[in-house]
Coordinates of C-alpha atoms in Angstrom, one line a residue:
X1 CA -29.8 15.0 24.4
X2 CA -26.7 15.2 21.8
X3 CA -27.3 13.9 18.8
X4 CA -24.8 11.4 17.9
X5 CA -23.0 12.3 14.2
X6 CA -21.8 10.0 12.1
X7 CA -18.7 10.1 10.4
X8 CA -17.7 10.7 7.1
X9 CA -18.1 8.2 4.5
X10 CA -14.7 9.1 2.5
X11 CA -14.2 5.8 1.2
X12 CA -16.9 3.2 -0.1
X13 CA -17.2 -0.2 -1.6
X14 CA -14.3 -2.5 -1.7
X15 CA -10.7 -1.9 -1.2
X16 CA -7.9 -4.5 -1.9
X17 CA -4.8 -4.4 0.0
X18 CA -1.9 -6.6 -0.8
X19 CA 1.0 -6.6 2.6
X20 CA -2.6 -6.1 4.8
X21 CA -2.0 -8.0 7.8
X22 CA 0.7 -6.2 9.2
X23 CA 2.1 -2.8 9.4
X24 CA 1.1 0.1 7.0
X25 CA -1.1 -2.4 5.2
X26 CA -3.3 -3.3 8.2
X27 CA -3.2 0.3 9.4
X28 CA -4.7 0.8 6.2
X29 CA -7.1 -1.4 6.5
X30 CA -8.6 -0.2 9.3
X31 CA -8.7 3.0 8.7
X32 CA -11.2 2.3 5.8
X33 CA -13.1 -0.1 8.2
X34 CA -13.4 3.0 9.9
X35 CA -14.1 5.4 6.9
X36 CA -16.7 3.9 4.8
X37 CA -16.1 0.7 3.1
X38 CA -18.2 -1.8 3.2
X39 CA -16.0 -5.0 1.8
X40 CA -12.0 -5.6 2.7
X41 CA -10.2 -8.3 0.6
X42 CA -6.6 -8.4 2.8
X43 CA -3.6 -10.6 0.9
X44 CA -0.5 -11.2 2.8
X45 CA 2.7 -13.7 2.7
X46 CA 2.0 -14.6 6.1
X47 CA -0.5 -17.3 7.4
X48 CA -1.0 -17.0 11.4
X49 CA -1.0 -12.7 10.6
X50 CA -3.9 -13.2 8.0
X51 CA -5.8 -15.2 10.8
X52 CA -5.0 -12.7 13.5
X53 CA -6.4 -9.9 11.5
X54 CA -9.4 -11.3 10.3
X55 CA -10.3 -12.5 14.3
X56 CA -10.1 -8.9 15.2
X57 CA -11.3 -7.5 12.2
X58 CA -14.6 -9.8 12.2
X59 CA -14.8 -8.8 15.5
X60 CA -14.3 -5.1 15.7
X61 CA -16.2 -4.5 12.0
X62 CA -19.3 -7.1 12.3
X63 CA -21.1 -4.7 9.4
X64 CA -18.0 -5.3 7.3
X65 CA -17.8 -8.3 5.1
X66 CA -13.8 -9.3 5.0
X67 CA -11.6 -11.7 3.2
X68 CA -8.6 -12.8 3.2
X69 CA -5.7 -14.8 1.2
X70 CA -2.4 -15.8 1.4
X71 CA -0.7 -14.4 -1.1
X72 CA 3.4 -14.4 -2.6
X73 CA 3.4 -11.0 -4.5
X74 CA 6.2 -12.8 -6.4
X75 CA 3.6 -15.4 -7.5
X76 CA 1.9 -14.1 -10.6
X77 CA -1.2 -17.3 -10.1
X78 CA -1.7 -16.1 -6.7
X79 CA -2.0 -12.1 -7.6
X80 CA -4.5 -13.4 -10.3
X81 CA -6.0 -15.2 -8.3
X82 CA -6.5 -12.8 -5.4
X83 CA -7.8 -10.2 -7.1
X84 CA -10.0 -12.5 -9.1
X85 CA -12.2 -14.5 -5.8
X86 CA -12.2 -10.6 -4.4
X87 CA -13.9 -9.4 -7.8
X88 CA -16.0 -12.6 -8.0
X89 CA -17.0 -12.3 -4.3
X90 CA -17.9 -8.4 -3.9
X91 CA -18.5 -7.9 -7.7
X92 CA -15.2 -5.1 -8.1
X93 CA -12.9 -3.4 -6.6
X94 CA -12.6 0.2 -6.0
X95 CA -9.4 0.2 -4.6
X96 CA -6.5 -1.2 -4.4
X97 CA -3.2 -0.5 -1.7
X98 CA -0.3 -2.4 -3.2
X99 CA 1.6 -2.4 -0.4
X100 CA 4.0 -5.9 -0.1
X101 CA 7.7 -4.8 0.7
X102 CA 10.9 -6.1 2.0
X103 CA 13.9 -3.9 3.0
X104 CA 16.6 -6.9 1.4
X105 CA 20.7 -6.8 2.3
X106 CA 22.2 -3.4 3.5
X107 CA 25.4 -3.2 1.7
X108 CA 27.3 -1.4 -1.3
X109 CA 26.9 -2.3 -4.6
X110 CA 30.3 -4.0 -4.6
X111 CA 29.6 -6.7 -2.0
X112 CA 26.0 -7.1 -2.7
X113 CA 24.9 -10.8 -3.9
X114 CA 22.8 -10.9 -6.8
X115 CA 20.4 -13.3 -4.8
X116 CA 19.8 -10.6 -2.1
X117 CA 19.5 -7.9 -4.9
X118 CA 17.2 -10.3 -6.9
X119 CA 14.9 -10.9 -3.4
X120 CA 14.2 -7.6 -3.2
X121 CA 13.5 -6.3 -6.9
X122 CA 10.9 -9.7 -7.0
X123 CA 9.1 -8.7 -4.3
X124 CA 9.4 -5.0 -4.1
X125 CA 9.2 -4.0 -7.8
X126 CA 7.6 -7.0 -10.3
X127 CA 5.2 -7.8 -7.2
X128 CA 3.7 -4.3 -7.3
X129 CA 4.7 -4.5 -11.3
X130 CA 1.9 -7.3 -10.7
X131 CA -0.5 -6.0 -8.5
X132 CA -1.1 -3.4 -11.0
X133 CA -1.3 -5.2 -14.2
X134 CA -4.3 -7.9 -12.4
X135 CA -6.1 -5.1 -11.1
X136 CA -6.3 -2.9 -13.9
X137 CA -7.1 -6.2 -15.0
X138 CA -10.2 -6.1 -13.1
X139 CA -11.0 -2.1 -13.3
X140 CA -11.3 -2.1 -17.0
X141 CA -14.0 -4.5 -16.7
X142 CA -15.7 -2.4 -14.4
X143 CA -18.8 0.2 -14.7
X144 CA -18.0 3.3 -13.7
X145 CA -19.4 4.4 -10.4
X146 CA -22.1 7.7 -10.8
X147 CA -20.2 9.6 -7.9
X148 CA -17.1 8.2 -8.2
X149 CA -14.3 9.0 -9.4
X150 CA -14.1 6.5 -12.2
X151 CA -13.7 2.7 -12.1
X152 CA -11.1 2.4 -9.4
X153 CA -8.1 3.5 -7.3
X154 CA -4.7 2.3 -7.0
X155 CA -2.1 3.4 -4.5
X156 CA 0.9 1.9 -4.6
X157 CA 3.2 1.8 -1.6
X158 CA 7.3 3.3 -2.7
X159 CA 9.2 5.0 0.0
X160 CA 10.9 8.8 0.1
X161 CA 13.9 6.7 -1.0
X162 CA 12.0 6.2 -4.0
X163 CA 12.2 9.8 -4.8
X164 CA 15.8 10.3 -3.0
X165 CA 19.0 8.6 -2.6
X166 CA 19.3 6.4 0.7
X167 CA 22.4 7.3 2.6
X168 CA 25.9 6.0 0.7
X169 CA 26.6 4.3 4.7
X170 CA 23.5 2.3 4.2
X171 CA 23.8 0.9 1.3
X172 CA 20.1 0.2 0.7
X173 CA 21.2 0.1 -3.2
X174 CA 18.4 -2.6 -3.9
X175 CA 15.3 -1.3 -1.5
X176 CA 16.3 2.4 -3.4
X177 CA 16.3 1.0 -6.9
X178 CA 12.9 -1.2 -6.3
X179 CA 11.0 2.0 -4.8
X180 CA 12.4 4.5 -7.1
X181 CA 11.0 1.8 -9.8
X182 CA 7.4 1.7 -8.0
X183 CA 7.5 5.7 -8.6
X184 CA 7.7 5.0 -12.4
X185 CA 5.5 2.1 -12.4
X186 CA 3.2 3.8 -11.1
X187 CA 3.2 7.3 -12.7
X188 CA 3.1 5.4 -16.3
X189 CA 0.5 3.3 -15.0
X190 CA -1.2 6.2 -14.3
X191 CA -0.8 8.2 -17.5
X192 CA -1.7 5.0 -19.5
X193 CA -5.1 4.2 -17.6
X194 CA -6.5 8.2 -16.5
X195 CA -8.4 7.9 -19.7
X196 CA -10.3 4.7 -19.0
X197 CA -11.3 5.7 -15.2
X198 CA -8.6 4.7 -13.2
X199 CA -6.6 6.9 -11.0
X200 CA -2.9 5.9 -10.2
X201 CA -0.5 7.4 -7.3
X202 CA 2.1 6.3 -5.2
X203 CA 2.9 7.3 -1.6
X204 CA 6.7 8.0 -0.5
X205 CA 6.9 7.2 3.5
X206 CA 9.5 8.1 5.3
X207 CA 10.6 5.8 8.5
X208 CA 7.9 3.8 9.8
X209 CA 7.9 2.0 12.9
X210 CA 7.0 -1.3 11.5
X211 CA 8.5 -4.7 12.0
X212 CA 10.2 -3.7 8.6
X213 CA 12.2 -1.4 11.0
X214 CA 11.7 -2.3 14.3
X215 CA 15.3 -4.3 14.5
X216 CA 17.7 -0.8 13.4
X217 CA 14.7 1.0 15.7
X218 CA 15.4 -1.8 19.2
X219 CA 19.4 -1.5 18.4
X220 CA 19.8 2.6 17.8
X221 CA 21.2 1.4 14.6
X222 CA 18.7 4.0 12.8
X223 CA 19.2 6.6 15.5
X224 CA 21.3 8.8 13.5
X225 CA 19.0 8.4 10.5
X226 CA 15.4 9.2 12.8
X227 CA 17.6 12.6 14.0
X228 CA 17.6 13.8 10.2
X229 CA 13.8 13.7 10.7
X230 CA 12.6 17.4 12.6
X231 CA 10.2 15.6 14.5
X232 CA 13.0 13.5 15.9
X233 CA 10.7 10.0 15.5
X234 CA 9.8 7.8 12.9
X235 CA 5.8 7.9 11.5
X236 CA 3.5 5.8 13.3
X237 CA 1.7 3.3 10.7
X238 CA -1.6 4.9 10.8
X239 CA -0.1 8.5 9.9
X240 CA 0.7 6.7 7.1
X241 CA -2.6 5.0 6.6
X242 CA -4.2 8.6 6.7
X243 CA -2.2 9.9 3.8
X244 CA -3.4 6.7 2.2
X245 CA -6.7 7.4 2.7
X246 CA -6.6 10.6 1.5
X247 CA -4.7 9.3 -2.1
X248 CA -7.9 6.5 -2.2
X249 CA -10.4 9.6 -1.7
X250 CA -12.9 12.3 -3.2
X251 CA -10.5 14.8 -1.2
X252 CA -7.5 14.0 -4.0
X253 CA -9.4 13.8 -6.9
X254 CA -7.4 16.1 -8.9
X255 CA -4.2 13.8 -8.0
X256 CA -3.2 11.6 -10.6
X257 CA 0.7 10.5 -11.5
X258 CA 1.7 11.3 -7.9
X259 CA 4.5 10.7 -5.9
X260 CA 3.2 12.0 -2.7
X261 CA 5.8 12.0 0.6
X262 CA 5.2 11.5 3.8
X263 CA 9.1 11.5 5.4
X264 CA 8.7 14.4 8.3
X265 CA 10.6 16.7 6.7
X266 CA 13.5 14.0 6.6
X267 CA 16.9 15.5 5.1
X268 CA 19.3 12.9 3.8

């Protein structure tokens, strides 16, 4: 008879993840399911997604308590109180994805409309701004775990345009400005809060195929961009959700201040 052998626990206890019921976030999501943790508290804009994924999740993960809350990263009352029922209900949180994004108006910097600009820096930027600041919040309040590495773990989803220009015939000037500002948002956070237990990175994806996407992907409108990438495709979500893992993990322990990318080799 073969034994049966159980998978590595790599992550544990509770993991917040704010854009979790749809693309990278949900990936995410259950690819701790899969890993180890034992409580999921899943925030998203959008209603009939949250209800989706906790049908499937319930379902899929019956040893996993989940749950969820709609959420407007823009909203500083519904961060707080977010991350506050998910502390309340599972007693902390270990980690947290910050993961909420919005790609905003394509154009150059001379025809773009402050609204559209301003869309995308509230949502983008001062959400994850926000994310951070309510759950180091939280993880300062927090024992830290014997075995752990300290009181918590943020990751906080950027892009490889937050470490690189986008291309001048894009004109992604906002979505480029926000991520390169989740870079620095989240290195300082991370220098500022190493010394009280909590470890900070961000992750840099390249092209994802996720309804962020999928339009420029359905039209060819990216096609020139996805041939830049050597593997001639964009990332699926849970390649994505792997590197996550990895950042929220024993295995990067020694990581902190990080930009880590995840673009295929992508050449602008």
């Amino acid at each position: 008879m073969t034994e049966s052998v159980k998978p590595p626990c790599y992550v544990s206890g509770t993991a917040f993840i704010t854009g979790g019921a749809s693309g990278i976030g949900k990936s995410v999501a259950h690819l701790f399911a899969k890993n180890g943790i034992e409580n999921l508290a899943l925030a998203d804009v959008s209603i009939s997604n949250l209800e989706a994924v906790h049908a499937k999740f319930t379902s899929a993960y019956p040893n996993i308590k989940i749950e969820t809350f709609t959420v407007d990263v823009t909203k500083e009352d519904q961060i707080a109180a977010a991350v506050q029922s998910t502390a309340e209900k599972f007693g902390r949180i270990d980690i947290s994805i910050h993961g909420a994004g919005i790609s905003g108006p394509l154009s150059g910097t001379h025809d773009l409309e402050l609204q559209g600009w301003q869309a995308v820096i509230d949502v983008n930027q001062t959400g994850v701004m926000l994310c951070d600041k309510w759950v180091v919040k939280q993880m300062l309040t927090q024992e830290l775990r014997p075995g752990y590495e300290g009181r918590g773990i943020i990751v906080n989803i950027a892009s490889m345009f937050g470490v690189k220009a986008s291309p001048g015939s894009m004109g992604a000037v906002a979505y480029a400005a926000s991520k390169h500002a989740v870079v620095a948002i989240s290195k300082v956070d991370a220098k500022t809060y190493a010394d009280h237990g909590i470890r900070i990175n961000a992750i840099c994806p390249g092209y994802v195929d996720t309804p962020l996407i999928q339009k420029g992907l359905e039209t060819g409108a990216l096609a020139a961009e996805i041939e830049k990438t050597p593997l001639k495709r964009p990332a699926r979500p849970e390649e994505i959700a792997d590197a996550v893992l990895f950042l929220s993990s024993r295995m990067s322990s020694y990581m902190c201040a990080a930009a880590l990318v995840v673009d295929g080799g992508y050449t602008a």
